[in-house]
Amino acid sequence: MTAKPERVRMPERPPAERIRDFEEVPLGLTPELARREAARCLQCPTAPCSAGCPVEIDIPGFIRLLREKREEEAIALIRRTNSLPAVCGRVCPQEDQCERHCVLGIKGEPVAIGALERYLSKREPESSPQPEPVRRGEPVAVVGSGPAGLTAAADLARMGFAVTVFEALHAPGGVMAYGIPAFRLPRSILEGEVARLAEMGVRFEYDTVIGATFSLDDLRDRGYRAFFIGSGAGLPRFMGIPGENLVGVYSANEYLTRVNLMGARHFPDWATPVSRGRRVIVVGGGNVAMDSARTALRLGAEEVTVVYRRSRREMPARHEEIVHAEQEGVVFHLLALPLSYRPDADGRVAVAQCQRMELGEPDASGRRSPVPIPGSEFEVACDTVIVAVGNSPNPLIPSREPGLETGRRGNLEVDPETGATSLPGVFAGGDIATGAATVIEAMGAGKRAARGIAAYLAD
Ligand code: FAD
Ligand code: SF4
Ligand code: SF4
């Protein structure tokens, strides 16, 4: 019996080299590797993999075109439903989405769908003459330029609507710009995807905070007939323990925004500074914690320790990110929780007092809950702490628009099929509705809401 071909591995830069800069870590597939991986696909007629893709990509279709060396047609097929393939190929949690549904995963390893999508995203789609979209009169306002807003904007523009994206920050992308570091998502990739939207006629207004600079009523007065709110979950959570307000303790949001968006790693050439800690503690076990830890290493930290209250099995970060952090030298204190921080004589954080935990019964999330072990306290010396224990929905718009119904966690309540909120003409999706989730889930929500808006305006 001939052995089944193995899933190809994406080449990566060696850890010792990559922790010295912010260049991308995985190098992408070569044409030879991409074709070899594409050849593993069974071309299942029912396409179970596509059912796991929130933006509905025809996965067997694009893999078949890739196999036939029709790469321009393959990327054109992907772009028909996914306006950010270069992003998704890099940061999508494929193992929980498309690849989880791949039949090859039942007995072996699924097709590397994300890596193939990333490979094709370098190609320009074939320029077959496309019919001009029918121009429609009603302008639509999109609030927020994260993956939810950009996807809604792209789909609405394709349908012929005049779309303006209002963004509070000075640059587009949401978390893709201020949160996910360049060594996972190079900025040129994001800029390229946003430029495509501008070419499609989407307008961008930056430094514009809806709910402060303009209300939704102001936008109605400017002629907007429908709204998509994709304002995300940018409100950092803290643990509420003593010492969290000491100098040197950051929320991961602030730390990453300083580095990624405000150029702090180039300080003093750029105006924004950031602590270049020698001994850095990162609290949390998700992607945000891994990004913070790996960023601190690249800023020159000698020791970066992740403190997480459950075991490795329960860590919410992508497996790939945990492995990359380990390879780069991040130390993990698992089953441990900070109880308080103490300052040095100058008022800067100097010691984290922690406690060991053991796993008890499963909690509401289905994961075994951490239970403190009495008398197990220990101390870790530090000069910087980055708190990455979660984010809540951005409260500004819900608080300024009292007609918008909110849920228990401050999220906007929406119809899951259309994104409709409790206010007529106002739709929402992404992290503002679900709480902190993923890029692809936010994109799926933007897509559904674009259809919902089109149906609303057609009535
Ligand atoms: P966001 O991306 O948060 O975008 C919201 C935008 O709205 C922002 O640009 C914000 O400035 C703007 N805004 C907010 N309020 C207003 C207002 N009032 N007026 C105008 N604009 C406003 N997901 C993955 O799938 N894979 C990963 O590897 C991954 N890594 C992550 C790493 C980090 C550090 C973080 C923080 C998150 C990560 N995520 C990852 C989660 C993912 O990035 C988010 O789920 C996703 O970006 C949510 O998209 P969104 O469009 O809903 O909101
Ligand atoms: Fe898979 Fe994400 Fe690509 Fe969809 S967009 S096919 S879920 S990698
Ligand atoms: Fe190919 Fe896997 Fe999709 Fe089947 S389920 S078509 S093998 S990618």
Coordinates of C-alpha atoms and ligand atoms in Angstrom, one line a residue:
M1 CA 0.0 0.0 0.0
T2 CA 1.4 3.4 -0.9
A3 CA 1.7 5.8 2.0
K4 CA -0.6 8.8 2.0
P5 CA 1.2 12.1 1.2
E6 CA 1.9 14.1 4.3
R7 CA 0.6 17.7 4.8
V8 CA 3.3 20.1 3.8
R9 CA 5.0 22.3 6.5
M10 CA 5.3 26.0 5.9
P11 CA 9.0 27.2 6.1
E12 CA 9.7 29.6 8.9
R13 CA 12.5 31.9 10.0
P14 CA 14.7 30.4 12.8
P15 CA 13.8 31.7 16.3
A16 CA 17.2 33.3 17.0
E17 CA 17.0 35.4 13.9
R18 CA 13.3 36.4 14.0
I19 CA 13.2 37.7 17.6
R20 CA 15.6 40.5 16.5
D21 CA 13.0 42.2 14.3
F22 CA 9.3 42.5 13.4
E23 CA 9.5 40.8 10.0
E24 CA 7.0 38.0 9.3
V25 CA 7.8 34.5 10.9
P26 CA 6.3 32.0 8.4
L27 CA 7.7 32.4 4.9
G28 CA 4.7 31.1 2.9
L29 CA 4.5 28.1 0.6
T30 CA 6.6 27.8 -2.6
P31 CA 4.8 27.0 -5.8
E32 CA 6.0 23.4 -5.5
L33 CA 4.8 23.0 -1.9
A34 CA 1.4 24.6 -2.8
R35 CA 0.8 22.2 -5.7
R36 CA 1.9 19.2 -3.6
E37 CA -0.6 20.2 -0.8
A38 CA -3.4 21.0 -3.3
A39 CA -2.9 17.5 -4.7
R40 CA -4.0 16.0 -1.4
C41 CA -7.5 17.4 -1.6
L42 CA -10.1 14.8 -2.4
Q43 CA -12.4 17.3 -4.2
C44 CA -15.4 16.2 -2.1
P45 CA -18.6 17.0 -4.0
T46 CA -20.4 18.1 -0.8
A47 CA -17.5 20.4 0.3
P48 CA -17.7 20.0 4.0
C49 CA -14.7 22.3 4.4
S50 CA -16.7 25.2 2.9
A51 CA -19.4 24.8 5.5
G52 CA -16.8 25.7 8.1
C53 CA -15.9 29.0 6.4
P54 CA -17.9 31.9 7.6
V55 CA -17.3 33.8 4.4
E56 CA -18.4 30.9 2.2
I57 CA -15.4 30.3 0.1
D58 CA -15.7 27.6 -2.6
I59 CA -12.7 25.7 -1.2
P60 CA -12.6 22.6 -3.5
G61 CA -13.2 25.0 -6.4
F62 CA -10.2 27.2 -5.7
I63 CA -8.0 24.2 -4.9
R64 CA -9.0 22.6 -8.3
L65 CA -8.0 25.8 -10.1
L66 CA -4.7 25.9 -8.3
R67 CA -4.0 22.2 -9.3
E68 CA -4.7 23.1 -12.9
K69 CA -2.2 26.0 -12.6
R70 CA -5.0 28.5 -13.1
E71 CA -3.9 30.6 -10.1
E72 CA -5.4 34.0 -11.3
E73 CA -8.8 32.3 -11.6
A74 CA -8.3 30.6 -8.2
I75 CA -7.7 33.9 -6.4
A76 CA -10.6 35.5 -8.3
L77 CA -12.9 32.8 -7.0
I78 CA -11.7 33.4 -3.4
R79 CA -12.1 37.1 -3.7
R80 CA -15.6 36.7 -4.9
T81 CA -16.7 36.1 -1.3
N82 CA -13.6 37.0 0.8
S83 CA -12.3 40.6 0.6
L84 CA -9.3 39.9 2.9
P85 CA -7.7 36.6 1.8
A86 CA -4.1 37.6 2.6
V87 CA -5.3 38.4 6.1
C88 CA -7.3 35.2 6.6
G89 CA -4.6 33.0 5.2
R90 CA -2.4 34.3 8.0
V91 CA -4.6 34.8 11.1
C92 CA -7.7 32.7 10.6
P93 CA -8.0 30.0 13.3
Q94 CA -8.3 27.5 10.4
E95 CA -8.0 24.5 12.8
D96 CA -11.4 25.5 14.3
Q97 CA -13.0 26.6 10.9
C98 CA -12.5 25.2 7.4
E99 CA -9.8 22.7 8.3
R100 CA -11.8 21.2 11.2
H101 CA -14.4 20.1 8.7
C102 CA -11.9 18.6 6.1
V103 CA -12.5 14.9 5.8
L104 CA -8.8 14.2 5.6
G105 CA -8.7 15.3 9.3
I106 CA -10.8 12.3 10.4
K107 CA -7.9 9.9 10.1
G108 CA -4.9 12.2 9.4
E109 CA -4.1 15.8 8.8
P110 CA -6.6 18.1 7.0
V111 CA -5.6 20.0 3.8
A112 CA -3.6 23.2 4.7
I113 CA -6.4 25.4 3.3
G114 CA -5.2 28.6 5.0
A115 CA -1.7 28.1 3.7
L116 CA -3.0 27.6 0.2
E117 CA -5.2 30.7 0.5
R118 CA -2.2 32.7 1.7
Y119 CA -0.1 31.4 -1.2
L120 CA -2.8 32.5 -3.8
S121 CA -3.4 35.9 -2.2
K122 CA -0.1 37.0 -3.7
R123 CA -1.6 36.6 -7.2
E124 CA -3.6 39.3 -8.9
P125 CA -7.1 38.0 -9.9
E126 CA -7.6 37.5 -13.7
S127 CA -9.0 40.7 -15.1
S128 CA -12.0 39.4 -16.9
P129 CA -14.4 42.2 -17.7
Q130 CA -16.8 42.5 -14.7
P131 CA -20.2 44.0 -15.1
E132 CA -20.3 47.4 -13.4
P133 CA -22.4 47.2 -10.3
V134 CA -25.8 48.9 -10.6
R135 CA -25.3 52.2 -8.7
R136 CA -27.9 52.6 -6.0
G137 CA -28.9 55.9 -4.4
E138 CA -28.8 55.2 -0.7
P139 CA -25.5 55.9 1.0
V140 CA -24.5 53.6 3.8
A141 CA -22.3 54.5 6.8
V142 CA -20.0 51.8 8.2
V143 CA -18.7 52.5 11.7
G144 CA -15.3 51.0 12.4
S145 CA -12.7 49.6 9.9
G146 CA -11.9 46.3 11.5
P147 CA -12.6 43.0 9.6
A148 CA -16.4 43.3 10.3
G149 CA -16.6 46.9 8.9
L150 CA -14.3 46.3 5.9
T151 CA -16.2 43.2 4.9
A152 CA -19.6 44.9 5.2
A153 CA -18.2 47.8 3.2
A154 CA -16.7 45.6 0.4
D155 CA -19.9 43.6 0.0
L156 CA -22.1 46.7 0.0
A157 CA -19.8 48.4 -2.6
R158 CA -20.0 45.3 -4.8
M159 CA -23.8 45.6 -4.6
G160 CA -23.6 49.2 -5.9
F161 CA -24.1 51.2 -2.6
A162 CA -22.1 54.3 -1.9
V163 CA -20.2 53.4 1.3
T164 CA -18.3 55.6 3.8
V165 CA -16.3 54.0 6.6
F166 CA -16.0 56.1 9.7
E167 CA -12.9 55.2 11.8
A168 CA -12.0 56.6 15.2
L169 CA -8.3 56.0 14.7
H170 CA -5.9 57.6 12.1
A171 CA -5.5 54.3 10.3
P172 CA -7.7 51.5 9.0
G173 CA -7.8 47.8 10.1
G174 CA -9.1 47.8 13.7
V175 CA -7.3 45.0 15.7
M176 CA -5.5 43.9 12.5
A177 CA -3.6 47.2 12.6
Y178 CA -3.3 48.1 16.3
G179 CA -3.4 44.6 17.9
I180 CA -1.9 41.8 15.8
P181 CA 1.8 42.5 15.4
A182 CA 3.6 42.9 12.1
F183 CA 5.5 39.6 12.6
R184 CA 2.2 37.8 12.2
L185 CA 0.5 40.2 9.8
P186 CA 2.8 42.6 7.8
R187 CA 1.3 46.1 7.5
S188 CA 1.9 46.1 3.7
I189 CA -0.6 43.1 3.5
L190 CA -3.3 45.0 5.3
E191 CA -2.6 48.2 3.4
G192 CA -2.9 46.3 0.1
E193 CA -6.3 44.8 1.1
V194 CA -7.6 48.3 2.2
A195 CA -6.4 49.9 -1.0
R196 CA -8.5 47.4 -3.0
L197 CA -11.6 48.6 -1.1
A198 CA -10.7 52.2 -1.9
E199 CA -10.4 51.2 -5.6
M200 CA -13.9 49.8 -5.4
G201 CA -15.1 53.2 -4.4
V202 CA -15.3 52.8 -0.6
R203 CA -14.6 56.2 1.1
F204 CA -12.7 56.4 4.5
E205 CA -13.0 59.1 7.1
Y206 CA -10.4 58.8 9.8
D207 CA -10.1 60.4 13.2
T208 CA -13.9 60.4 13.4
V209 CA -15.5 59.0 16.5
I210 CA -19.2 58.1 16.0
G211 CA -21.0 59.0 19.2
A212 CA -18.6 61.9 19.8
T213 CA -17.6 63.6 16.6
F214 CA -20.9 62.8 15.0
S215 CA -24.1 61.0 16.3
L216 CA -26.1 58.6 14.1
D217 CA -28.6 61.5 13.7
D218 CA -25.9 63.8 12.4
L219 CA -25.1 61.1 9.8
R220 CA -28.8 60.8 9.0
D221 CA -28.8 64.5 8.4
R222 CA -25.9 64.0 6.0
G223 CA -28.1 61.6 4.0
Y224 CA -27.1 58.2 5.3
R225 CA -30.0 55.8 5.1
A226 CA -28.5 52.7 6.8
F227 CA -25.7 52.0 9.2
F228 CA -23.4 49.1 10.1
I229 CA -21.7 49.3 13.5
G230 CA -18.5 47.3 13.7
S231 CA -16.9 49.1 16.6
G232 CA -15.3 46.0 18.2
A233 CA -14.4 45.0 21.7
G234 CA -11.6 47.5 22.5
L235 CA -12.3 47.9 26.2
P236 CA -9.6 46.1 28.1
R237 CA -10.4 44.2 31.3
F238 CA -8.3 44.2 34.4
M239 CA -8.3 41.7 37.3
G240 CA -9.0 44.4 40.0
I241 CA -6.1 43.3 42.2
P242 CA -3.8 45.5 44.3
G243 CA -1.0 47.2 42.4
E244 CA -2.6 47.1 39.0
N245 CA -2.3 50.9 38.7
L246 CA 1.5 50.9 39.3
V247 CA 3.9 52.4 36.8
G248 CA 4.9 49.6 34.3
V249 CA 1.6 47.8 34.4
Y250 CA -0.2 48.0 31.0
S251 CA -3.3 46.6 29.4
A252 CA -2.3 44.5 26.4
N253 CA -4.4 46.8 24.3
E254 CA -2.4 49.9 25.3
Y255 CA 1.0 48.1 25.0
L256 CA 0.3 46.6 21.6
T257 CA -1.3 49.9 20.3
R258 CA 1.8 51.9 21.3
V259 CA 4.1 49.5 19.5
N260 CA 2.0 48.6 16.4
L261 CA 0.2 51.8 15.6
M262 CA 2.1 54.6 17.4
G263 CA 5.6 53.5 16.4
A264 CA 6.8 53.1 20.0
R265 CA 9.5 50.7 19.0
H266 CA 11.2 53.5 17.0
F267 CA 11.1 55.9 20.0
P268 CA 12.6 58.6 20.2
D269 CA 12.4 58.9 16.4
W270 CA 8.6 58.5 16.9
A271 CA 6.9 60.4 19.7
T272 CA 5.2 57.5 21.6
P273 CA 7.4 55.7 24.2
V274 CA 6.8 52.2 25.7
S275 CA 8.4 50.4 28.6
R276 CA 11.3 48.2 27.3
G277 CA 11.2 45.9 30.3
R278 CA 14.0 43.6 31.1
R279 CA 11.8 41.1 33.1
V280 CA 8.3 41.1 31.7
I281 CA 5.2 39.3 33.0
V282 CA 2.3 38.7 30.6
V283 CA -1.0 37.6 32.3
G284 CA -3.4 35.5 30.2
G285 CA -3.3 32.6 27.8
G286 CA -4.9 33.8 24.6
N287 CA -3.6 35.2 21.3
V288 CA -3.4 38.6 22.8
A289 CA -1.1 37.3 25.6
M290 CA 1.1 35.5 23.0
D291 CA 1.4 38.6 20.8
S292 CA 2.3 40.7 23.9
A293 CA 5.0 38.2 25.1
R294 CA 6.6 37.9 21.6
T295 CA 6.5 41.7 21.2
A296 CA 8.2 42.2 24.5
L297 CA 11.0 39.8 23.4
R298 CA 11.5 41.8 20.2
L299 CA 11.8 45.0 22.3
G300 CA 14.8 43.5 24.0
A301 CA 13.4 41.8 27.2
E302 CA 15.8 39.3 28.8
E303 CA 13.0 37.2 30.4
V304 CA 9.3 37.1 29.4
T305 CA 7.0 35.0 31.6
V306 CA 3.4 34.1 30.7
V307 CA 1.3 33.5 33.8
Y308 CA -1.9 31.6 33.1
R309 CA -4.3 30.2 35.6
R310 CA -5.3 27.0 33.8
S311 CA -3.1 24.3 32.1
R312 CA -1.8 24.4 28.5
R313 CA -4.7 22.3 27.3
E314 CA -7.1 25.1 28.2
M315 CA -5.1 28.0 26.7
P316 CA -7.3 29.8 24.2
A317 CA -4.4 30.9 22.0
R318 CA -3.9 29.2 18.7
H319 CA -1.6 26.2 19.0
E320 CA 0.8 27.7 16.4
E321 CA 1.1 30.9 18.4
I322 CA 2.0 29.0 21.6
V323 CA 4.6 26.9 19.8
H324 CA 6.1 30.1 18.3
A325 CA 6.3 31.8 21.7
E326 CA 8.0 28.7 23.2
Q327 CA 10.5 28.4 20.4
E328 CA 11.4 32.1 20.9
G329 CA 12.1 31.6 24.6
V330 CA 8.9 32.7 26.4
V331 CA 8.7 31.0 29.8
F332 CA 5.2 29.7 30.9
H333 CA 4.1 29.7 34.5
L334 CA 0.9 27.6 34.0
L335 CA -1.7 27.0 36.7
A336 CA -0.7 30.2 38.4
L337 CA -2.5 33.6 39.0
P338 CA -1.2 37.0 40.2
L339 CA -2.7 38.1 43.5
S340 CA -1.1 41.5 43.7
Y341 CA 1.9 43.7 42.5
R342 CA 4.4 45.5 44.7
P343 CA 6.4 48.6 43.7
D344 CA 10.1 49.5 44.0
A345 CA 11.2 52.7 45.8
D346 CA 10.3 54.7 42.7
G347 CA 6.7 53.4 42.5
R348 CA 7.4 51.1 39.6
V349 CA 6.1 47.5 39.6
A350 CA 8.9 45.2 40.9
V351 CA 7.3 42.0 42.2
A352 CA 4.2 40.0 41.3
Q353 CA 2.9 37.9 44.1
C354 CA 1.3 34.8 42.5
Q355 CA -0.6 31.7 43.7
R356 CA -0.6 28.2 42.3
M357 CA -3.8 26.7 41.1
E358 CA -5.2 23.2 40.4
L359 CA -8.1 22.3 38.0
G360 CA -11.5 21.7 39.5
E361 CA -14.9 21.1 37.9
P362 CA -15.8 22.5 34.4
D363 CA -17.2 26.1 34.5
A364 CA -19.7 27.8 32.2
S365 CA -17.1 27.9 29.4
G366 CA -16.8 24.0 29.6
R367 CA -13.2 24.3 30.7
R368 CA -12.1 23.0 34.1
S369 CA -12.0 25.9 36.4
P370 CA -8.8 26.9 38.3
V371 CA -9.0 26.5 42.1
P372 CA -6.3 28.2 44.3
I373 CA -4.0 25.9 46.3
P374 CA -3.8 27.3 49.9
G375 CA -0.3 28.2 51.0
S376 CA 1.2 28.0 47.5
E377 CA 2.0 31.7 47.0
F378 CA 5.3 32.6 45.2
E379 CA 6.9 35.7 43.9
V380 CA 8.2 36.7 40.5
A381 CA 10.5 39.7 40.0
C382 CA 9.5 42.0 37.2
D383 CA 9.7 45.6 35.9
T384 CA 6.8 45.4 33.4
V385 CA 3.4 43.6 33.5
I386 CA 1.1 43.3 30.5
V387 CA -2.5 42.3 31.4
A388 CA -4.1 40.3 28.7
V389 CA -7.2 38.8 30.4
G390 CA -9.8 39.8 27.9
N391 CA -11.7 42.8 26.3
S392 CA -15.3 43.9 26.5
P393 CA -17.4 45.5 23.7
N394 CA -16.7 49.2 23.1
P395 CA -19.2 51.0 25.2
L396 CA -19.4 54.4 23.5
I397 CA -22.0 53.9 20.8
P398 CA -24.4 51.8 23.0
S399 CA -24.2 54.5 25.7
R400 CA -24.9 57.4 23.3
E401 CA -27.8 55.7 21.4
P402 CA -30.2 54.6 24.1
G403 CA -32.6 52.9 21.5
L404 CA -29.9 50.3 20.9
E405 CA -30.6 47.1 22.9
T406 CA -27.6 45.7 24.7
G407 CA -26.9 42.4 26.3
R408 CA -25.5 41.5 29.8
R409 CA -21.9 42.0 28.7
G410 CA -22.5 45.4 27.1
N411 CA -22.7 43.8 23.6
L412 CA -25.2 45.0 21.0
E413 CA -28.1 42.6 20.6
V414 CA -28.5 41.7 16.9
D415 CA -30.5 39.3 14.7
P416 CA -27.9 36.6 13.9
E417 CA -29.1 36.2 10.3
T418 CA -29.2 39.9 9.3
G419 CA -27.3 41.8 11.9
A420 CA -30.4 44.0 12.5
T421 CA -30.4 45.9 15.9
S422 CA -33.4 47.2 17.8
L423 CA -33.1 50.5 15.8
P424 CA -34.6 50.5 12.3
G425 CA -31.8 50.8 9.7
V426 CA -29.0 50.2 12.2
F427 CA -27.2 46.9 11.8
A428 CA -24.2 45.6 13.7
G429 CA -21.7 42.7 13.9
G430 CA -18.3 41.4 14.9
D431 CA -16.9 41.8 18.4
I432 CA -19.4 44.6 19.4
A433 CA -22.1 42.0 19.1
T434 CA -20.3 38.7 20.1
G435 CA -17.7 40.0 22.5
A436 CA -14.0 39.4 21.7
A437 CA -14.0 36.6 19.0
T438 CA -12.1 36.2 15.7
V439 CA -11.3 38.0 12.5
I440 CA -13.3 35.5 10.4
E441 CA -16.3 35.5 12.6
A442 CA -16.4 39.3 12.4
M443 CA -16.1 39.1 8.6
G444 CA -18.9 36.5 8.5
A445 CA -21.1 39.0 10.5
G446 CA -20.2 41.8 8.2
K447 CA -21.2 39.7 5.2
R448 CA -24.6 38.8 6.6
A449 CA -25.3 42.4 7.7
A450 CA -24.5 43.7 4.2
R451 CA -27.2 41.4 2.9
G452 CA -29.5 42.5 5.7
I453 CA -28.9 46.2 4.8
A454 CA -29.5 45.6 1.1
A455 CA -32.8 43.9 1.9
Y456 CA -33.8 46.7 4.3
L457 CA -33.1 49.4 1.7
A458 CA -34.9 47.4 -1.0
D459 CA -38.2 47.5 1.1
Ligands
FAD1 P1 -12.1 45.6 15.6 O1 -11.1 44.8 14.8 O2 -11.9 45.8 17.0 O3 -12.3 46.9 14.8 C1 -13.2 47.9 15.4 C2 -12.8 49.3 14.8 O4 -13.9 50.2 15.2 C3 -11.5 49.8 15.4 O5 -10.7 50.2 14.3 C4 -12.0 51.0 16.3 O6 -11.0 52.0 16.3 C5 -13.2 51.4 15.5 N1 -14.2 52.1 16.4 C6 -14.6 51.8 17.7 N2 -15.5 52.7 18.1 C7 -15.7 53.6 17.1 C8 -16.5 54.7 17.0 N3 -17.3 55.1 18.0 N4 -16.5 55.5 15.9 C9 -15.6 55.1 14.8 N5 -14.8 54.0 14.9 C10 -14.9 53.2 16.1 N6 -8.5 36.8 15.7 C11 -8.1 35.9 14.8 O7 -9.0 35.4 14.1 N7 -6.9 35.4 14.8 C12 -5.9 36.0 15.5 O8 -4.7 35.5 15.4 C13 -6.2 37.0 16.4 N8 -5.2 37.6 17.1 C14 -5.6 38.7 17.9 C15 -4.6 39.4 18.6 C16 -4.9 40.5 19.3 C17 -3.7 41.2 20.0 C18 -6.2 40.9 19.5 C19 -6.6 42.1 20.3 C20 -7.2 40.2 18.9 C21 -6.9 39.1 18.0 N9 -7.9 38.4 17.3 C22 -7.6 37.4 16.5 C23 -9.3 38.8 17.4 C24 -9.8 39.7 16.2 O9 -8.7 40.6 15.9 C25 -11.1 40.4 16.5 O10 -12.0 39.4 16.9 C26 -11.5 41.1 15.3 O11 -10.6 42.1 14.9 C27 -12.9 41.8 15.5 O12 -13.2 42.6 14.4 P2 -14.2 43.8 14.5 O13 -14.3 44.4 13.1 O14 -15.5 43.4 15.2 O15 -13.6 44.9 15.5
SF4_2 FE1 -10.6 28.8 6.0 FE2 -10.6 31.3 7.0 FE3 -10.0 30.9 4.4 FE4 -12.5 30.6 5.3 S1 -11.3 32.5 5.2 S2 -11.3 29.2 4.0 S3 -12.2 29.8 7.4 S4 -8.8 30.2 6.2
SF4_3 FE1 -10.6 18.9 -0.1 FE2 -10.8 18.5 2.6 FE3 -12.5 20.1 1.3 FE4 -12.6 17.5 0.9 S1 -13.1 18.5 2.8 S2 -12.8 19.1 -0.6 S3 -10.4 17.0 1.0 S4 -10.3 20.5 1.5

